[in-house]
CSV table of C-alpha atoms and ligand atoms in Angstrom, one decimal:
chain,number,residue,atom,x,y,z
A,1251,UNK,CA,-16.7,-9.2,-16.6
A,1252,UNK,CA,-13.3,-8.0,-17.2
A,1253,UNK,CA,-12.3,-5.0,-15.2
A,1254,UNK,CA,-12.0,-1.5,-16.3
A,1255,UNK,CA,-8.8,0.0,-17.0
A,1256,UNK,CA,-7.9,3.1,-15.1
A,1257,UNK,CA,-6.5,6.6,-16.4
A,1258,UNK,CA,-4.4,7.4,-13.5
A,1259,UNK,CA,-3.5,11.1,-13.3
A,1260,UNK,CA,0.0,11.9,-14.6
A,1261,UNK,CA,2.3,13.9,-12.3
A,1262,UNK,CA,5.4,15.8,-13.8
A,1263,UNK,CA,8.2,15.9,-11.1
A,1264,UNK,CA,10.1,18.7,-13.0
A,1265,UNK,CA,7.5,21.0,-13.3
A,1266,UNK,CA,8.4,24.5,-12.6
A,1267,UNK,CA,5.0,25.1,-11.2
A,1268,UNK,CA,5.4,23.5,-8.0
A,1269,UNK,CA,1.8,24.9,-6.6
A,1270,UNK,CA,0.1,23.5,-9.6
A,1271,UNK,CA,1.9,20.1,-9.2
A,1272,UNK,CA,1.3,20.2,-5.6
A,1273,UNK,CA,-2.6,20.5,-6.6
A,1274,UNK,CA,-2.8,17.8,-9.0
A,1275,UNK,CA,-1.0,15.5,-6.4
A,1276,UNK,CA,-3.7,16.3,-3.8
A,1277,UNK,CA,-6.4,15.4,-6.2
A,1278,UNK,CA,-4.6,12.1,-6.9
A,1279,UNK,CA,-4.0,11.3,-3.3
A,1280,UNK,CA,-7.6,12.0,-2.3
A,1281,UNK,CA,-9.2,10.3,-5.3
A,1282,UNK,CA,-7.1,7.3,-6.0
A,1283,UNK,CA,-4.0,7.2,-3.8
A,1284,UNK,CA,-2.3,6.2,-7.2
A,1285,UNK,CA,-0.6,8.0,-9.9
A,1286,UNK,CA,2.0,7.9,-12.4
A,1287,UNK,CA,5.2,10.0,-12.4
A,1288,UNK,CA,6.9,11.6,-15.1
A,1289,UNK,CA,10.6,13.2,-15.5
A,1290,UNK,CA,11.6,11.6,-12.3
A,1291,UNK,CA,15.1,11.9,-13.2
A,1292,UNK,CA,16.0,8.2,-13.5
A,1293,UNK,CA,17.2,7.5,-16.8
A,1294,UNK,CA,15.6,4.4,-18.8
A,1295,UNK,CA,19.3,3.0,-19.4
A,1296,UNK,CA,19.6,2.7,-15.6
A,1297,UNK,CA,16.3,0.8,-15.4
A,1298,UNK,CA,17.0,-1.2,-18.0
A,1299,UNK,CA,20.5,-2.4,-16.4
A,1300,UNK,CA,18.5,-2.9,-13.3
A,1301,UNK,CA,15.7,-5.5,-14.8
A,1302,UNK,CA,18.9,-7.1,-16.6
A,1303,UNK,CA,20.7,-7.5,-13.3
A,1304,UNK,CA,17.6,-8.6,-11.4
A,1305,UNK,CA,16.8,-11.4,-13.9
A,1306,UNK,CA,20.6,-12.6,-13.6
A,1307,UNK,CA,20.0,-13.2,-9.8
A,1308,UNK,CA,16.5,-14.8,-10.0
A,1309,UNK,CA,17.7,-17.2,-12.6
A,1310,UNK,CA,20.4,-18.3,-10.2
A,1311,UNK,CA,19.4,-22.0,-8.6
A,1312,UNK,CA,17.0,-21.9,-5.5
A,1313,UNK,CA,20.2,-23.1,-3.2
A,1314,UNK,CA,22.4,-20.3,-4.3
A,1315,UNK,CA,19.6,-17.5,-3.9
A,1316,UNK,CA,18.7,-19.0,-0.7
A,1317,UNK,CA,22.3,-18.1,0.7
A,1318,UNK,CA,20.9,-14.7,0.8
A,1319,UNK,CA,17.7,-15.6,2.5
A,1320,UNK,CA,16.1,-12.4,4.3
A,1321,UNK,CA,17.4,-11.3,7.7
A,1322,UNK,CA,16.7,-7.9,9.1
A,1323,UNK,CA,14.3,-7.4,6.2
A,1324,UNK,CA,17.0,-7.6,3.5
A,1325,UNK,CA,18.0,-10.2,1.3
A,1326,UNK,CA,15.9,-12.9,-0.6
A,1327,UNK,CA,12.5,-14.1,-0.4
A,1328,UNK,CA,11.8,-17.2,-2.2
A,1329,UNK,CA,8.1,-18.2,-3.7
A,1330,UNK,CA,5.0,-18.3,-1.6
A,1331,UNK,CA,6.8,-16.9,1.4
A,1332,UNK,CA,5.0,-13.9,1.8
A,1333,UNK,CA,1.3,-13.4,2.6
A,1334,UNK,CA,0.4,-10.1,1.7
A,1335,UNK,CA,-3.3,-10.5,2.6
A,1336,UNK,CA,-3.2,-11.7,6.2
A,1337,UNK,CA,-7.0,-12.4,6.2
A,1338,UNK,CA,-7.9,-15.9,7.6
A,1339,UNK,CA,-9.3,-17.3,4.3
A,1340,UNK,CA,-6.0,-16.5,2.3
A,1341,UNK,CA,-4.0,-19.7,3.4
A,1342,UNK,CA,-1.3,-19.8,0.3
A,1343,UNK,CA,1.7,-17.5,-0.1
A,1344,UNK,CA,2.2,-15.2,-3.1
A,1345,UNK,CA,3.5,-16.4,-6.2
A,1346,UNK,CA,6.7,-14.1,-6.3
A,1347,UNK,CA,10.0,-14.1,-5.2
A,1348,UNK,CA,12.0,-11.0,-4.3
A,1349,UNK,CA,15.1,-9.3,-3.0
A,1350,UNK,CA,15.4,-6.5,-0.5
A,1351,UNK,CA,18.1,-3.9,-0.1
A,1352,UNK,CA,17.9,-1.7,2.7
A,1353,UNK,CA,19.5,1.8,3.5
A,1354,UNK,CA,23.0,2.8,2.3
A,1355,UNK,CA,25.3,5.4,2.5
A,1356,UNK,CA,25.9,6.7,5.9
A,1357,UNK,CA,23.2,4.7,7.8
A,1358,UNK,CA,24.7,2.7,10.4
A,1359,UNK,CA,22.7,-0.4,9.2
A,1360,UNK,CA,24.4,-0.4,5.8
A,1361,UNK,CA,26.4,-3.5,6.6
A,1362,UNK,CA,23.1,-5.7,7.0
A,1363,UNK,CA,22.6,-5.5,3.3
A,1364,UNK,CA,23.6,-8.6,1.4
A,1365,UNK,CA,25.2,-8.3,-1.7
A,1366,UNK,CA,24.9,-11.7,-4.0
A,1367,UNK,CA,27.9,-13.3,-5.6
A,1368,UNK,CA,30.2,-10.4,-5.8
A,1369,UNK,CA,32.7,-11.9,-7.8
A,1370,UNK,CA,30.1,-13.1,-10.6
A,1371,UNK,CA,27.5,-10.7,-10.7
A,1372,UNK,CA,30.1,-7.8,-10.8
A,1373,UNK,CA,27.5,-5.1,-12.0
A,1374,UNK,CA,24.9,-5.9,-9.4
A,1375,UNK,CA,25.6,-4.0,-6.6
A,1376,UNK,CA,26.6,-0.6,-8.0
A,1377,UNK,CA,23.6,-0.9,-10.2
A,1378,UNK,CA,21.3,-1.4,-7.3
A,1379,UNK,CA,23.2,1.4,-5.4
A,1380,UNK,CA,22.7,3.7,-8.4
A,1381,UNK,CA,19.1,3.2,-8.5
A,1382,UNK,CA,18.5,3.3,-4.9
A,1383,UNK,CA,20.3,6.7,-4.6
A,1384,UNK,CA,18.3,8.4,-7.6
A,1385,UNK,CA,14.9,6.9,-6.2
A,1386,UNK,CA,16.0,8.5,-2.9
A,1387,UNK,CA,16.4,11.8,-4.6
A,1388,UNK,CA,13.2,11.7,-6.6
A,1389,UNK,CA,11.3,10.1,-3.3
A,1390,UNK,CA,12.4,13.3,-1.4
A,1391,UNK,CA,11.5,15.9,-4.2
A,1392,UNK,CA,8.0,14.2,-4.1
A,1393,UNK,CA,7.4,14.4,-0.6
A,1394,UNK,CA,8.1,18.0,-0.7
A,1395,UNK,CA,5.6,18.5,-3.2
A,1396,UNK,CA,3.2,16.2,-0.9
A,1397,UNK,CA,4.1,18.3,1.9
A,1398,UNK,CA,3.0,21.5,-0.3
A,1399,UNK,CA,-0.1,19.6,-1.5
A,1400,UNK,CA,-1.3,19.5,2.2
A,1401,UNK,CA,-0.5,23.1,2.8
A,1402,UNK,CA,2.4,22.4,4.8
A,1403,UNK,CA,6.2,23.8,4.3
A,1404,UNK,CA,7.8,21.9,1.8
A,1405,UNK,CA,10.2,20.9,4.1
A,1406,UNK,CA,7.6,19.3,6.6
A,1407,UNK,CA,8.9,15.8,6.4
A,1408,UNK,CA,12.6,16.8,6.8
A,1409,UNK,CA,11.7,18.9,9.7
A,1410,UNK,CA,9.8,16.1,11.8
A,1411,UNK,CA,12.6,13.6,11.2
A,1412,UNK,CA,10.8,11.4,8.8
A,1413,UNK,CA,13.5,12.0,6.1
A,1414,UNK,CA,16.8,11.9,8.3
A,1415,UNK,CA,17.9,8.4,7.6
A,1416,UNK,CA,14.7,7.3,6.3
A,1417,UNK,CA,13.9,3.6,6.5
A,1418,UNK,CA,13.8,3.4,2.4
A,1419,UNK,CA,13.9,-0.2,1.0
A,1420,UNK,CA,14.6,-1.3,-2.8
A,1421,UNK,CA,12.8,-4.4,-3.6
A,1422,UNK,CA,13.2,-6.7,-6.7
A,1423,UNK,CA,10.2,-8.7,-7.4
A,1424,UNK,CA,10.1,-11.6,-10.0
A,1425,UNK,CA,6.6,-13.0,-10.6
A,1426,UNK,CA,7.4,-16.3,-12.6
A,1427,UNK,CA,3.9,-16.5,-14.1
A,1428,UNK,CA,3.1,-20.1,-13.8
A,1429,UNK,CA,-0.5,-20.4,-13.2
A,1430,UNK,CA,-1.6,-23.5,-10.9
A,1431,UNK,CA,-5.3,-24.4,-12.3
A,1432,UNK,CA,-7.9,-24.5,-9.7
A,1433,UNK,CA,-5.7,-22.8,-7.0
A,1434,UNK,CA,-6.1,-19.1,-6.0
A,1435,UNK,CA,-2.5,-17.9,-6.0
A,1436,UNK,CA,-2.0,-14.7,-6.7
A,1437,UNK,CA,1.2,-12.6,-7.7
A,1438,UNK,CA,0.9,-10.4,-4.8
A,1439,UNK,CA,-2.4,-10.7,-3.0
A,1440,UNK,CA,-4.6,-7.8,-2.0
A,1441,UNK,CA,-2.8,-5.3,0.4
A,1442,UNK,CA,-2.0,-1.9,1.1
A,1443,UNK,CA,1.6,-0.6,1.6
A,1444,UNK,CA,2.7,0.2,5.0
A,1445,UNK,CA,4.7,3.3,5.0
A,1446,UNK,CA,4.8,6.8,3.4
A,1447,UNK,CA,5.2,6.4,-0.4
A,1448,UNK,CA,5.8,3.7,-2.8
A,1449,UNK,CA,7.6,4.1,-6.2
A,1450,UNK,CA,7.0,1.3,-8.4
A,1451,UNK,CA,8.6,0.4,-12.1
A,1452,UNK,CA,7.3,-2.0,-13.8
A,1453,UNK,CA,8.4,-4.1,-16.9
A,1454,UNK,CA,5.2,-3.5,-19.2
A,1455,UNK,CA,3.5,-7.0,-18.6
A,1456,UNK,CA,0.0,-6.5,-17.1
A,1457,UNK,CA,-1.6,-7.5,-13.7
A,1458,UNK,CA,-1.2,-4.8,-11.5
A,1459,UNK,CA,-4.9,-3.8,-10.0
A,1460,UNK,CA,-6.4,-1.5,-7.6
A,1461,UNK,CA,-9.5,-1.4,-5.8
A,1462,UNK,CA,-10.3,2.2,-4.8
A,1463,UNK,CA,-13.0,1.5,-2.1
A,1464,UNK,CA,-11.3,-0.9,0.3
A,1465,UNK,CA,-14.2,-1.1,2.8
A,1466,UNK,CA,-17.1,-1.6,0.3
A,1467,UNK,CA,-18.0,-5.4,-0.8
A,1468,UNK,CA,-18.1,-6.4,-3.2
A,1469,UNK,CA,-14.8,-5.1,-4.3
A,1470,UNK,CA,-14.4,-3.7,-7.5
A,1471,UNK,CA,-10.8,-3.9,-9.0
A,1472,UNK,CA,-9.4,-2.0,-11.9
A,1473,UNK,CA,-6.2,-2.8,-14.1
A,1474,UNK,CA,-3.6,-0.2,-13.7
A,1475,UNK,CA,-1.7,-0.1,-17.1
A,1476,UNK,CA,2.0,0.5,-17.8
A,1477,UNK,CA,3.1,4.0,-19.2
A,1478,UNK,CA,6.4,3.6,-20.7
A,1479,UNK,CA,9.2,5.6,-18.8
A,1480,UNK,CA,6.7,6.3,-16.0
A,1481,UNK,CA,7.0,5.3,-12.2
A,1482,UNK,CA,3.7,4.1,-10.6
A,1483,UNK,CA,3.3,6.0,-7.0
A,1484,UNK,CA,0.9,4.5,-4.2
A,1485,UNK,CA,0.5,6.0,-0.9
A,1486,UNK,CA,1.1,3.7,2.0
A,1487,UNK,CA,-0.6,3.3,5.6
A,1488,UNK,CA,1.2,5.8,7.4
A,1489,UNK,CA,0.3,8.6,5.0
A,1490,UNK,CA,-3.4,7.6,5.3
A,1491,UNK,CA,-2.8,8.1,9.3
A,1492,UNK,CA,-1.2,11.2,8.9
A,1493,UNK,CA,-3.8,12.9,6.8
A,1494,UNK,CA,-6.7,11.1,8.8
A,1495,UNK,CA,-7.7,9.1,5.5
A,1496,UNK,CA,-7.9,12.3,3.5
A,1497,UNK,CA,-5.2,10.7,1.5
A,1498,UNK,CA,-5.8,7.0,0.3
A,1499,UNK,CA,-3.7,4.0,1.1
A,1500,UNK,CA,-5.1,2.0,-1.8
A,1501,UNK,CA,-5.5,-1.7,-1.8
A,1502,UNK,CA,-3.7,-3.3,-4.8
A,1503,UNK,CA,-2.8,-7.0,-5.9
A,1504,UNK,CA,-0.9,-8.5,-8.8
A,1505,UNK,CA,-2.8,-10.8,-10.8
A,1506,UNK,CA,-1.5,-14.2,-12.2
A,1507,UNK,CA,-1.4,-13.7,-16.0
A,1508,UNK,CA,0.6,-16.8,-17.0
A,1509,UNK,CA,3.3,-14.3,-17.8
A,1510,UNK,CA,6.3,-13.9,-16.4
A,1511,UNK,CA,6.7,-10.1,-14.8
A,1512,UNK,CA,9.3,-8.1,-13.4
A,1513,UNK,CA,9.2,-5.2,-11.3
A,1514,UNK,CA,11.0,-2.9,-8.9
A,1515,UNK,CA,9.4,-1.2,-5.8
A,1516,UNK,CA,11.0,1.4,-3.5
A,1517,UNK,CA,9.2,2.0,0.0
A,1518,UNK,CA,10.3,5.1,1.2
A,1519,UNK,CA,9.5,5.1,4.9
A,1520,UNK,CA,9.9,7.3,7.6
A,1521,UNK,CA,12.9,7.3,10.1
A,1522,UNK,CA,11.8,4.4,12.6
A,1523,UNK,CA,12.0,7.0,15.3
A,1524,UNK,CA,9.6,9.2,13.4
A,1525,UNK,CA,6.1,9.6,15.4
A,1526,UNK,CA,3.3,9.5,12.8
A,1527,UNK,CA,0.2,11.4,14.1
A,1528,UNK,CA,-2.5,13.1,12.9
A,1529,UNK,CA,-1.7,16.2,11.0
A,1530,UNK,CA,-3.3,19.3,12.5
A,1531,UNK,CA,-4.8,20.2,9.4
A,1532,UNK,CA,-6.5,16.8,9.0
A,1533,UNK,CA,-8.7,16.9,12.3
A,1534,UNK,CA,-11.0,18.8,13.8
A,1535,UNK,CA,-13.6,18.5,17.0
A,1536,UNK,CA,-16.1,17.0,14.4
A,1537,UNK,CA,-13.5,15.1,12.8
A,1538,UNK,CA,-11.2,13.5,15.3
A,1539,UNK,CA,-8.1,11.7,14.6
A,1540,UNK,CA,-8.9,8.2,13.8
A,1541,UNK,CA,-5.7,6.4,14.8
A,1542,UNK,CA,-3.3,7.2,17.6
A,1543,UNK,CA,0.3,8.4,17.5
A,1544,UNK,CA,2.6,5.7,16.5
A,1545,UNK,CA,6.4,5.4,16.1
A,1546,UNK,CA,7.2,4.3,12.6
A,1547,UNK,CA,9.5,1.9,13.6
A,1548,UNK,CA,7.2,-0.1,15.8
A,1549,UNK,CA,4.2,0.1,13.3
A,1550,UNK,CA,6.5,-1.4,10.3
A,1551,UNK,CA,7.8,-4.1,12.6
A,1552,UNK,CA,4.2,-5.3,13.5
A,1553,UNK,CA,3.3,-5.1,9.8
A,1554,UNK,CA,6.3,-7.3,8.8
A,1555,UNK,CA,5.4,-9.6,11.6
A,1556,UNK,CA,1.8,-10.2,10.1
A,1557,UNK,CA,3.5,-10.8,6.5
A,1558,UNK,CA,6.2,-13.1,7.0
A,1559,UNK,CA,5.8,-14.0,10.6
A,1560,UNK,CA,8.6,-12.3,11.8
B,2639,AKG,O1,5.0,-5.6,-8.6
B,2639,AKG,C1,4.0,-5.2,-8.5
B,2639,AKG,O2,3.4,-4.3,-9.5
B,2639,AKG,C2,3.2,-4.5,-7.1
B,2639,AKG,C3,4.1,-4.9,-6.0
B,2639,AKG,C4,3.8,-4.1,-4.8
B,2639,AKG,O3,2.6,-4.1,-4.6
B,2639,AKG,C5,4.2,-4.4,-3.3
B,2639,AKG,O4,5.6,-5.0,-3.5
B,2639,AKG,O5,4.1,-3.8,-2.4
B,2640,FE2,FE1,1.9,-2.8,-2.8
């Protein structure tokens, strides 16, 4: 039986009615942990340029790409390097390659970033910097609406320090699309994201699926179709911890389809020193906190260790 296709809610980031938008966000986060975001302020010309530059990098010979291999969670990860589903049965890595860009601007760690072939791929760095900056603006706006959706002040995430030099990572992804018969290799195996919120840009090639009930067996997977110009937003595990599972950090994966696919993910995660603990409004005597408080940096480091072995 082929999977059902979902009609996820569509959230308009530019709507002047912030309270109605917050209400829609709440519904989407409780029901799916996924939604589309439109009128997000990132022009389609810039997104096209990003895909063009991304393609140029991934077309380079492996030997060249490996010169920028992932260090300090920045740079290139080759095919099969990543095992998103760390459960014991999953022995193979994912069939994708990627490139991570870490915090920019006034961040002390800016120099840890790697910029490929600056003399040759001249537009690469300015294009990625421009996208990073615009996604950060959109992400901050979205988080202020998410705070409102939880009946918090709109600057809640600013006030607790989550958005002061956030650990925001831009990740270019390339799925080559080769299907190895008889082997169970995913583009991206089943996982939930680790942080606060992820903004995803896809190129129109199908493959993304979600499983709403992650603890139910057998798992039911549904296709998430591409909507031209819309970002796909999903919540990460830290948001689930903050909200005591009121908001879902939903399991998702990318199926192999035999088609080449590009995407760009922006993981907007809290400042490493921010402590993620159950919001007061999300726990009570009858529904106590399910997770202990944790420093965001410690939590992320452990999740990366499980995914990459480092
Ligand atoms: O490429 C996609 O559509 C999804 C990527 C993803 O889920 C991830 O990198 O966490
Ligand atoms: Fe993901």
